Each structure stands twice: as C-alpha cells, then as structure tokens.
mmCIF file with all atom_site columns, C-alpha atoms in Angstrom:
data_model
loop_
_atom_site.group_PDB
_atom_site.id
_atom_site.type_symbol
_atom_site.label_atom_id
_atom_site.label_alt_id
_atom_site.label_comp_id
_atom_site.label_asym_id
_atom_site.label_entity_id
_atom_site.label_seq_id
_atom_site.pdbx_PDB_ins_code
_atom_site.Cartn_x
_atom_site.Cartn_y
_atom_site.Cartn_z
_atom_site.occupancy
_atom_site.B_iso_or_equiv
_atom_site.pdbx_formal_charge
_atom_site.auth_seq_id
_atom_site.auth_comp_id
_atom_site.auth_asym_id
_atom_site.auth_atom_id
_atom_site.pdbx_PDB_model_num
ATOM 1   C CA . MET I 1 1   ? -0.178  0.104   -0.008 1.00 73.00 ? 3   MET I CA 1
ATOM 2   C CA . ASP I 1 2   ? 1.136   3.400   -0.371 1.00 87.00 ? 4   ASP I CA 1
ATOM 3   C CA . ALA I 1 3   ? 0.948   5.904   1.987  1.00 90.00 ? 5   ALA I CA 1
ATOM 4   C CA . GLN I 1 4   ? -2.205  7.611   0.673  1.00 89.00 ? 6   GLN I CA 1
ATOM 5   C CA . GLU I 1 5   ? -3.772  4.311   1.373  1.00 90.00 ? 7   GLU I CA 1
ATOM 6   C CA . GLU I 1 6   ? -2.208  3.726   4.766  1.00 92.00 ? 8   GLU I CA 1
ATOM 7   C CA . ARG I 1 7   ? -3.655  7.183   5.910  1.00 93.00 ? 9   ARG I CA 1
ATOM 8   C CA . GLN I 1 8   ? -7.235  5.836   4.683  1.00 92.00 ? 10  GLN I CA 1
ATOM 9   C CA . PHE I 1 9   ? -7.235  2.874   6.338  1.00 93.00 ? 11  PHE I CA 1
ATOM 10  C CA . ALA I 1 10  ? -5.840  4.832   10.172 1.00 94.00 ? 12  ALA I CA 1
ATOM 11  C CA . GLU I 1 11  ? -8.498  7.180   9.937  1.00 95.00 ? 13  GLU I CA 1
ATOM 12  C CA . TYR I 1 12  ? -11.244 4.487   9.020  1.00 95.00 ? 14  TYR I CA 1
ATOM 13  C CA . PHE I 1 13  ? -9.580  2.396   11.985 1.00 95.00 ? 15  PHE I CA 1
ATOM 14  C CA . ALA I 1 14  ? -9.613  5.537   14.432 1.00 95.00 ? 16  ALA I CA 1
ATOM 15  C CA . ALA I 1 15  ? -13.223 5.857   13.506 1.00 95.00 ? 17  ALA I CA 1
ATOM 16  C CA . LYS I 1 16  ? -14.906 2.185   13.611 1.00 95.00 ? 18  LYS I CA 1
ATOM 17  C CA . ARG I 1 17  ? -12.143 0.846   16.227 1.00 95.00 ? 19  ARG I CA 1
ATOM 18  C CA . ASP I 1 18  ? -14.859 0.922   19.433 1.00 95.00 ? 20  ASP I CA 1
ATOM 19  C CA . SER I 1 19  ? -18.026 -0.357  17.272 1.00 94.00 ? 21  SER I CA 1
ATOM 20  C CA . VAL I 1 20  ? -16.384 -3.107  16.014 1.00 95.00 ? 22  VAL I CA 1
ATOM 21  C CA . ARG I 1 21  ? -15.089 -3.721  19.330 1.00 95.00 ? 23  ARG I CA 1
ATOM 22  C CA . ARG I 1 22  ? -18.444 -3.577  20.853 1.00 94.00 ? 24  ARG I CA 1
ATOM 23  C CA . SER I 1 23  ? -20.187 -5.868  18.383 1.00 93.00 ? 25  SER I CA 1
ATOM 24  C CA . ALA I 1 24  ? -17.442 -8.348  18.799 1.00 94.00 ? 26  ALA I CA 1
ATOM 25  C CA . TYR I 1 25  ? -18.090 -8.219  22.531 1.00 93.00 ? 27  TYR I CA 1
ATOM 26  C CA . LEU I 1 26  ? -22.180 -8.864  22.008 1.00 91.00 ? 28  LEU I CA 1
ATOM 27  C CA . LEU I 1 27  ? -20.700 -12.204 19.823 1.00 90.00 ? 29  LEU I CA 1
ATOM 28  C CA . CYS I 1 28  ? -18.541 -13.504 22.425 1.00 88.00 ? 30  CYS I CA 1
ATOM 29  C CA . GLY I 1 29  ? -19.446 -12.120 25.756 1.00 86.00 ? 31  GLY I CA 1
ATOM 30  C CA . ASP I 1 30  ? -15.793 -11.602 26.780 1.00 86.00 ? 32  ASP I CA 1
ATOM 31  C CA . TRP I 1 31  ? -13.895 -7.969  26.086 1.00 91.00 ? 33  TRP I CA 1
ATOM 32  C CA . HIS I 1 32  ? -10.274 -9.965  25.785 1.00 91.00 ? 34  HIS I CA 1
ATOM 33  C CA . ARG I 1 33  ? -11.724 -12.312 23.047 1.00 90.00 ? 35  ARG I CA 1
ATOM 34  C CA . ALA I 1 34  ? -13.458 -9.527  21.283 1.00 93.00 ? 36  ALA I CA 1
ATOM 35  C CA . ASP I 1 35  ? -10.153 -7.466  20.672 1.00 95.00 ? 37  ASP I CA 1
ATOM 36  C CA . ASP I 1 36  ? -9.011  -10.456 19.381 1.00 93.00 ? 38  ASP I CA 1
ATOM 37  C CA . LEU I 1 37  ? -11.855 -10.770 16.997 1.00 94.00 ? 39  LEU I CA 1
ATOM 38  C CA . ALA I 1 38  ? -11.739 -7.062  16.464 1.00 96.00 ? 40  ALA I CA 1
ATOM 39  C CA . GLN I 1 39  ? -8.018  -7.046  15.673 1.00 95.00 ? 41  GLN I CA 1
ATOM 40  C CA . THR I 1 40  ? -8.585  -10.132 13.275 1.00 94.00 ? 42  THR I CA 1
ATOM 41  C CA . ALA I 1 41  ? -10.998 -8.322  11.191 1.00 95.00 ? 43  ALA I CA 1
ATOM 42  C CA . PHE I 1 42  ? -8.837  -5.294  10.652 1.00 96.00 ? 44  PHE I CA 1
ATOM 43  C CA . VAL I 1 43  ? -5.817  -7.319  9.790  1.00 95.00 ? 45  VAL I CA 1
ATOM 44  C CA . ALA I 1 44  ? -8.082  -9.264  7.398  1.00 94.00 ? 46  ALA I CA 1
ATOM 45  C CA . LEU I 1 45  ? -9.404  -5.957  6.125  1.00 94.00 ? 47  LEU I CA 1
ATOM 46  C CA . HIS I 1 46  ? -5.570  -4.289  6.172  1.00 94.00 ? 48  HIS I CA 1
ATOM 47  C CA . ARG I 1 47  ? -4.566  -6.916  3.893  1.00 93.00 ? 49  ARG I CA 1
ATOM 48  C CA . ARG I 1 48  ? -7.191  -6.525  1.118  1.00 91.00 ? 50  ARG I CA 1
ATOM 49  C CA . TRP I 1 49  ? -7.863  -2.323  1.613  1.00 91.00 ? 51  TRP I CA 1
ATOM 50  C CA . HIS I 1 50  ? -5.833  -1.803  -1.729 1.00 87.00 ? 52  HIS I CA 1
ATOM 51  C CA . LYS I 1 51  ? -8.077  -4.597  -3.854 1.00 88.00 ? 53  LYS I CA 1
ATOM 52  C CA . ILE I 1 52  ? -11.597 -2.845  -2.044 1.00 84.00 ? 54  ILE I CA 1
ATOM 53  C CA . ARG I 1 53  ? -12.878 -0.648  -5.258 1.00 83.00 ? 55  ARG I CA 1
ATOM 54  C CA . ASP I 1 54  ? -16.219 0.358   -3.462 1.00 86.00 ? 56  ASP I CA 1
ATOM 55  C CA . ARG I 1 55  ? -15.427 2.160   -0.725 1.00 82.00 ? 57  ARG I CA 1
ATOM 56  C CA . GLY I 1 56  ? -18.968 2.243   0.440  1.00 85.00 ? 58  GLY I CA 1
ATOM 57  C CA . ALA I 1 57  ? -18.757 -1.644  1.164  1.00 87.00 ? 59  ALA I CA 1
ATOM 58  C CA . ILE I 1 58  ? -16.189 -1.623  3.478  1.00 92.00 ? 60  ILE I CA 1
ATOM 59  C CA . ASP I 1 59  ? -18.398 -1.437  6.640  1.00 92.00 ? 61  ASP I CA 1
ATOM 60  C CA . ALA I 1 60  ? -20.660 -4.659  4.682  1.00 90.00 ? 62  ALA I CA 1
ATOM 61  C CA . TYR I 1 61  ? -16.782 -6.837  4.730  1.00 91.00 ? 63  TYR I CA 1
ATOM 62  C CA . LEU I 1 62  ? -15.327 -5.842  8.157  1.00 94.00 ? 64  LEU I CA 1
ATOM 63  C CA . ARG I 1 63  ? -18.860 -6.809  9.576  1.00 93.00 ? 65  ARG I CA 1
ATOM 64  C CA . LYS I 1 64  ? -18.855 -10.350 7.213  1.00 92.00 ? 66  LYS I CA 1
ATOM 65  C CA . THR I 1 65  ? -15.292 -10.853 8.592  1.00 93.00 ? 67  THR I CA 1
ATOM 66  C CA . LEU I 1 66  ? -16.042 -10.194 12.192 1.00 94.00 ? 68  LEU I CA 1
ATOM 67  C CA . ILE I 1 67  ? -18.687 -12.238 11.983 1.00 92.00 ? 69  ILE I CA 1
ATOM 68  C CA . ARG I 1 68  ? -16.565 -15.331 10.311 1.00 92.00 ? 70  ARG I CA 1
ATOM 69  C CA . ALA I 1 69  ? -13.831 -14.607 13.169 1.00 91.00 ? 71  ALA I CA 1
ATOM 70  C CA . SER I 1 70  ? -16.596 -15.140 15.762 1.00 90.00 ? 72  SER I CA 1
ATOM 71  C CA . ILE I 1 71  ? -18.020 -18.330 14.358 1.00 87.00 ? 73  ILE I CA 1
ATOM 72  C CA . ASP I 1 72  ? -14.642 -19.978 13.496 1.00 86.00 ? 74  ASP I CA 1
ATOM 73  C CA . GLU I 1 73  ? -13.526 -18.805 17.069 1.00 80.00 ? 75  GLU I CA 1
ATOM 74  C CA . SER I 1 74  ? -16.448 -20.743 18.412 1.00 76.00 ? 76  SER I CA 1
ATOM 75  C CA . ARG I 1 75  ? -15.390 -23.915 16.437 1.00 77.00 ? 77  ARG I CA 1
ATOM 76  C CA . ARG I 1 76  ? -12.140 -24.574 17.968 1.00 70.00 ? 78  ARG I CA 1
ATOM 77  C CA . PRO I 1 77  ? -11.503 -26.996 20.656 1.00 64.00 ? 79  PRO I CA 1
ATOM 78  C CA . TRP I 1 78  ? -10.075 -25.022 23.297 1.00 59.00 ? 80  TRP I CA 1
ATOM 79  C CA . ARG I 1 79  ? -12.574 -22.101 23.300 1.00 56.00 ? 81  ARG I CA 1
ATOM 80  C CA . ARG I 1 80  ? -15.413 -25.180 24.425 1.00 56.00 ? 82  ARG I CA 1
ATOM 81  C CA . GLU I 1 81  ? -16.235 -24.401 27.855 1.00 58.00 ? 83  GLU I CA 1
ATOM 82  C CA . GLN I 1 82  ? -16.950 -26.965 30.553 1.00 60.00 ? 84  GLN I CA 1
ATOM 83  C CA . TYR I 1 83  ? -19.915 -25.850 32.741 1.00 56.00 ? 85  TYR I CA 1
ATOM 84  C CA . THR I 1 84  ? -20.632 -27.326 36.229 1.00 60.00 ? 86  THR I CA 1
ATOM 85  C CA . ASP I 1 85  ? -23.453 -27.075 38.571 1.00 65.00 ? 87  ASP I CA 1
ATOM 86  C CA . ARG I 1 86  ? -21.264 -26.283 41.883 1.00 63.00 ? 88  ARG I CA 1
ATOM 87  C CA . LEU I 1 87  ? -19.507 -22.698 41.886 1.00 56.00 ? 89  LEU I CA 1
ATOM 88  C CA . PRO I 1 88  ? -16.012 -22.873 42.689 1.00 56.00 ? 90  PRO I CA 1
ATOM 89  C CA . GLU I 1 89  ? -16.577 -20.354 45.364 1.00 57.00 ? 91  GLU I CA 1
ATOM 90  C CA . PRO I 1 90  ? -19.877 -19.381 47.820 1.00 54.00 ? 92  PRO I CA 1
ATOM 91  C CA . GLU I 1 91  ? -21.413 -15.860 46.377 1.00 54.00 ? 93  GLU I CA 1
ATOM 92  C CA . PRO I 1 92  ? -20.944 -13.528 48.629 1.00 53.00 ? 94  PRO I CA 1
ATOM 93  C CA . ALA I 1 93  ? -23.297 -12.678 51.470 1.00 54.00 ? 95  ALA I CA 1
ATOM 94  C CA . GLY I 1 94  ? -25.628 -9.089  50.817 1.00 55.00 ? 96  GLY I CA 1
ATOM 95  C CA . VAL I 1 95  ? -26.660 -7.562  47.513 1.00 49.00 ? 97  VAL I CA 1
ATOM 96  C CA . ARG I 1 96  ? -24.763 -8.691  44.653 1.00 50.00 ? 98  ARG I CA 1
ATOM 97  C CA . LEU I 1 97  ? -23.545 -6.538  41.932 1.00 44.00 ? 99  LEU I CA 1
ATOM 98  C CA . ASP I 1 98  ? -25.284 -8.748  39.424 1.00 47.00 ? 100 ASP I CA 1
ATOM 99  C CA . GLU I 1 99  ? -28.869 -7.938  40.913 1.00 51.00 ? 101 GLU I CA 1
ATOM 100 C CA . GLN I 1 100 ? -27.738 -4.461  40.546 1.00 44.00 ? 102 GLN I CA 1
ATOM 101 C CA . VAL I 1 101 ? -27.098 -4.729  37.008 1.00 43.00 ? 103 VAL I CA 1
ATOM 102 C CA . ALA I 1 102 ? -29.397 -7.946  36.131 1.00 56.00 ? 104 ALA I CA 1
ATOM 103 C CA . THR I 1 103 ? -30.827 -6.693  32.873 1.00 71.00 ? 105 THR I CA 1
ATOM 104 C CA . ARG I 1 104 ? -27.301 -6.445  31.095 1.00 74.00 ? 106 ARG I CA 1
ATOM 105 C CA . ALA I 1 105 ? -25.364 -9.296  32.627 1.00 74.00 ? 107 ALA I CA 1
ATOM 106 C CA . ASP I 1 106 ? -28.704 -11.507 32.142 1.00 77.00 ? 108 ASP I CA 1
ATOM 107 C CA . LEU I 1 107 ? -28.826 -10.287 28.535 1.00 80.00 ? 109 LEU I CA 1
ATOM 108 C CA . MET I 1 108 ? -25.387 -11.354 28.144 1.00 83.00 ? 110 MET I CA 1
ATOM 109 C CA . ALA I 1 109 ? -25.554 -14.503 29.799 1.00 83.00 ? 111 ALA I CA 1
ATOM 110 C CA . GLY I 1 110 ? -28.562 -15.509 27.550 1.00 84.00 ? 112 GLY I CA 1
ATOM 111 C CA . LEU I 1 111 ? -26.513 -14.531 24.616 1.00 87.00 ? 113 LEU I CA 1
ATOM 112 C CA . ARG I 1 112 ? -23.603 -17.051 25.668 1.00 87.00 ? 114 ARG I CA 1
ATOM 113 C CA . GLU I 1 113 ? -26.311 -19.772 25.483 1.00 89.00 ? 115 GLU I CA 1
ATOM 114 C CA . VAL I 1 114 ? -27.165 -19.137 22.357 1.00 90.00 ? 116 VAL I CA 1
ATOM 115 C CA . PRO I 1 115 ? -25.375 -20.794 19.307 1.00 91.00 ? 117 PRO I CA 1
ATOM 116 C CA . PRO I 1 116 ? -22.745 -19.250 17.488 1.00 90.00 ? 118 PRO I CA 1
ATOM 117 C CA . LYS I 1 117 ? -24.873 -18.279 14.001 1.00 91.00 ? 119 LYS I CA 1
ATOM 118 C CA . GLN I 1 118 ? -27.591 -17.693 15.414 1.00 92.00 ? 120 GLN I CA 1
ATOM 119 C CA . ARG I 1 119 ? -25.914 -14.932 18.080 1.00 91.00 ? 121 ARG I CA 1
ATOM 120 C CA . ALA I 1 120 ? -24.549 -13.404 15.093 1.00 91.00 ? 122 ALA I CA 1
ATOM 121 C CA . VAL I 1 121 ? -27.516 -12.534 13.406 1.00 93.00 ? 123 VAL I CA 1
ATOM 122 C CA . LEU I 1 122 ? -29.152 -11.478 16.931 1.00 91.00 ? 124 LEU I CA 1
ATOM 123 C CA . VAL I 1 123 ? -26.769 -9.052  17.125 1.00 89.00 ? 125 VAL I CA 1
ATOM 124 C CA . LEU I 1 124 ? -26.775 -7.804  13.382 1.00 91.00 ? 126 LEU I CA 1
ATOM 125 C CA . ARG I 1 125 ? -30.318 -7.569  13.671 1.00 90.00 ? 127 ARG I CA 1
ATOM 126 C CA . TYR I 1 126 ? -30.966 -6.291  16.964 1.00 87.00 ? 128 TYR I CA 1
ATOM 127 C CA . PHE I 1 127 ? -27.699 -4.263  17.879 1.00 85.00 ? 129 PHE I CA 1
ATOM 128 C CA . GLU I 1 128 ? -26.275 -3.380  14.955 1.00 87.00 ? 130 GLU I CA 1
ATOM 129 C CA . GLY I 1 129 ? -29.922 -2.737  13.424 1.00 87.00 ? 131 GLY I CA 1
ATOM 130 C CA . LEU I 1 130 ? -29.578 -4.215  10.145 1.00 90.00 ? 132 LEU I CA 1
ATOM 131 C CA . ASP I 1 131 ? -32.687 -5.502  7.936  1.00 91.00 ? 133 ASP I CA 1
ATOM 132 C CA . VAL I 1 132 ? -33.306 -9.114  7.176  1.00 93.00 ? 134 VAL I CA 1
ATOM 133 C CA . ALA I 1 133 ? -31.421 -8.870  3.457  1.00 92.00 ? 135 ALA I CA 1
ATOM 134 C CA . GLY I 1 134 ? -28.387 -6.967  5.346  1.00 91.00 ? 136 GLY I CA 1
ATOM 135 C CA . VAL I 1 135 ? -27.838 -9.844  7.821  1.00 92.00 ? 137 VAL I CA 1
ATOM 136 C CA . ALA I 1 136 ? -28.301 -12.230 4.699  1.00 92.00 ? 138 ALA I CA 1
ATOM 137 C CA . LYS I 1 137 ? -25.666 -10.450 2.875  1.00 90.00 ? 139 LYS I CA 1
ATOM 138 C CA . VAL I 1 138 ? -23.494 -10.079 5.574  1.00 89.00 ? 140 VAL I CA 1
ATOM 139 C CA . LEU I 1 139 ? -23.793 -13.978 5.959  1.00 90.00 ? 141 LEU I CA 1
ATOM 140 C CA . GLY I 1 140 ? -23.911 -15.145 2.738  1.00 91.00 ? 142 GLY I CA 1
ATOM 141 C CA . CYS I 1 141 ? -26.721 -17.405 3.050  1.00 91.00 ? 143 CYS I CA 1
ATOM 142 C CA . SER I 1 142 ? -31.092 -16.709 1.993  1.00 93.00 ? 144 SER I CA 1
ATOM 143 C CA . GLU I 1 143 ? -33.525 -14.062 3.925  1.00 93.00 ? 145 GLU I CA 1
ATOM 144 C CA . GLY I 1 144 ? -35.358 -17.191 4.642  1.00 94.00 ? 146 GLY I CA 1
ATOM 145 C CA . ASN I 1 145 ? -32.211 -18.923 7.031  1.00 94.00 ? 147 ASN I CA 1
ATOM 146 C CA . VAL I 1 146 ? -32.032 -15.363 8.466  1.00 94.00 ? 148 VAL I CA 1
ATOM 147 C CA . LYS I 1 147 ? -35.619 -15.300 9.499  1.00 94.00 ? 149 LYS I CA 1
ATOM 148 C CA . SER I 1 148 ? -35.162 -19.096 10.629 1.00 94.00 ? 150 SER I CA 1
ATOM 149 C CA . GLN I 1 149 ? -32.111 -17.962 12.419 1.00 94.00 ? 151 GLN I CA 1
ATOM 150 C CA . THR I 1 150 ? -33.484 -15.150 14.411 1.00 93.00 ? 152 THR I CA 1
ATOM 151 C CA . ALA I 1 151 ? -36.899 -17.335 15.224 1.00 93.00 ? 153 ALA I CA 1
ATOM 152 C CA . ARG I 1 152 ? -34.261 -20.088 16.520 1.00 93.00 ? 154 ARG I CA 1
ATOM 153 C CA . GLY I 1 153 ? -32.134 -17.352 18.481 1.00 92.00 ? 155 GLY I CA 1
ATOM 154 C CA . LEU I 1 154 ? -35.028 -15.635 20.088 1.00 90.00 ? 156 LEU I CA 1
ATOM 155 C CA . ALA I 1 155 ? -36.241 -19.108 21.251 1.00 90.00 ? 157 ALA I CA 1
ATOM 156 C CA . HIS I 1 156 ? -32.838 -20.402 22.825 1.00 90.00 ? 158 HIS I CA 1
ATOM 157 C CA . LEU I 1 157 ? -32.451 -16.693 24.211 1.00 86.00 ? 159 LEU I CA 1
ATOM 158 C CA . ARG I 1 158 ? -36.267 -16.758 25.646 1.00 84.00 ? 160 ARG I CA 1
ATOM 159 C CA . THR I 1 159 ? -35.419 -20.419 27.408 1.00 86.00 ? 161 THR I CA 1
ATOM 160 C CA . ALA I 1 160 ? -32.065 -18.639 28.807 1.00 84.00 ? 162 ALA I CA 1
ATOM 161 C CA . LEU I 1 161 ? -33.796 -15.805 29.822 1.00 81.00 ? 163 LEU I CA 1
ATOM 162 C CA . GLY I 1 162 ? -36.529 -17.425 31.510 1.00 75.00 ? 164 GLY I CA 1
ATOM 163 C CA . GLU I 1 163 ? -39.005 -14.519 30.154 1.00 58.00 ? 165 GLU I CA 1
ATOM 164 C CA . GLU I 1 164 ? -40.610 -13.262 27.510 1.00 47.00 ? 166 GLU I CA 1
ATOM 165 C CA . VAL I 1 165 ? -37.881 -10.986 25.065 1.00 51.00 ? 167 VAL I CA 1
ATOM 166 C CA . GLU I 1 166 ? -39.124 -8.130  23.448 1.00 54.00 ? 168 GLU I CA 1
ATOM 167 C CA . THR I 1 167 ? -37.135 -7.554  20.014 1.00 50.00 ? 169 THR I CA 1
ATOM 168 C CA . HIS I 1 168 ? -38.923 -4.087  18.666 1.00 46.00 ? 170 HIS I CA 1
ATOM 169 C CA . GLY I 1 169 ? -38.723 -4.852  15.260 1.00 44.00 ? 171 GLY I CA 1
#
C-alpha cells in the first residue's frame, strides 16, 4: 500500500475501532476475545484494503469478517467451555452486583447460551440494526435462513432468560 492508502486505512480504523469492538463483545461476551476478534477483522481488512474499489462496502466487508472470525473461533476445541453445577466459591452475602445490573448481565449470559450463528444473526439484527436482507448479505445466506435463525436464536434467548424477550422489530 502507498502512503495515502495507509492514511485512509488509519482514519477508517480510528473511526470504527470502538464500534467493531463492541459488536465483537456482543458476539462472544468477553472483552479480551472481543479485542482478538476485532484485531482479526481489521488485519484481514488491511490485507485487502488496496483491492477494495467500492469504499462504501468496507463496513459490510468488516462486519462479515468479524462474524466469520467469531463463528470460526467458537468452533476451536480449546474454546469449548465446561459447565458445572457447583460454583468453586460461595457467593458473598449481601446485595449481589449482578442483581444491580441484572438486565445487562442476564442479556449477556443469555447471549452466551445462544449458538454462534444464531447469536451473530441476533447481534446483527437487534444491536447493529440491520434488516433481514442486510444480515443475509453479511452472512452470505438466504433471507429465509436469517428469519429461521432469528426465530431459533430468540427462542434460545427466551429459554435462557426465562421470560419474554422484547425485540421491537
């Protein structure tokens, strides 16, 4: 890349870094992994920056790369978590912090229980604000697949949260 392309990439990175990191967090539920996913997506974008002719498609390319990296990462054997019924330490007495921020914590815990592709669809639809066609384009699947993955993902989320989930759209 020449100096002008490097400058353009640096400006784009500075403008999008925080929003991509937040989206990555919504996909994986861990800030450290979110940083890794965002870095993977930006490195892939940097490699292809000089080949991208339509600068309006950069956001879509970055979003698609982030989603694919998240799904690929969740398939790695060392990322599979082992759940136990018993906590290693007893909960402290008094008001619990998770009760103070129950809505956000419950949502993040519920999202972690949703399978990766369904989680990706939910994040793109309800946190990124994409419509069904936009999600289908990002994930490279049909609109019908997006609708069914959305329905299944919301069902998983409802089960995990134990209450009705309002989607507002």
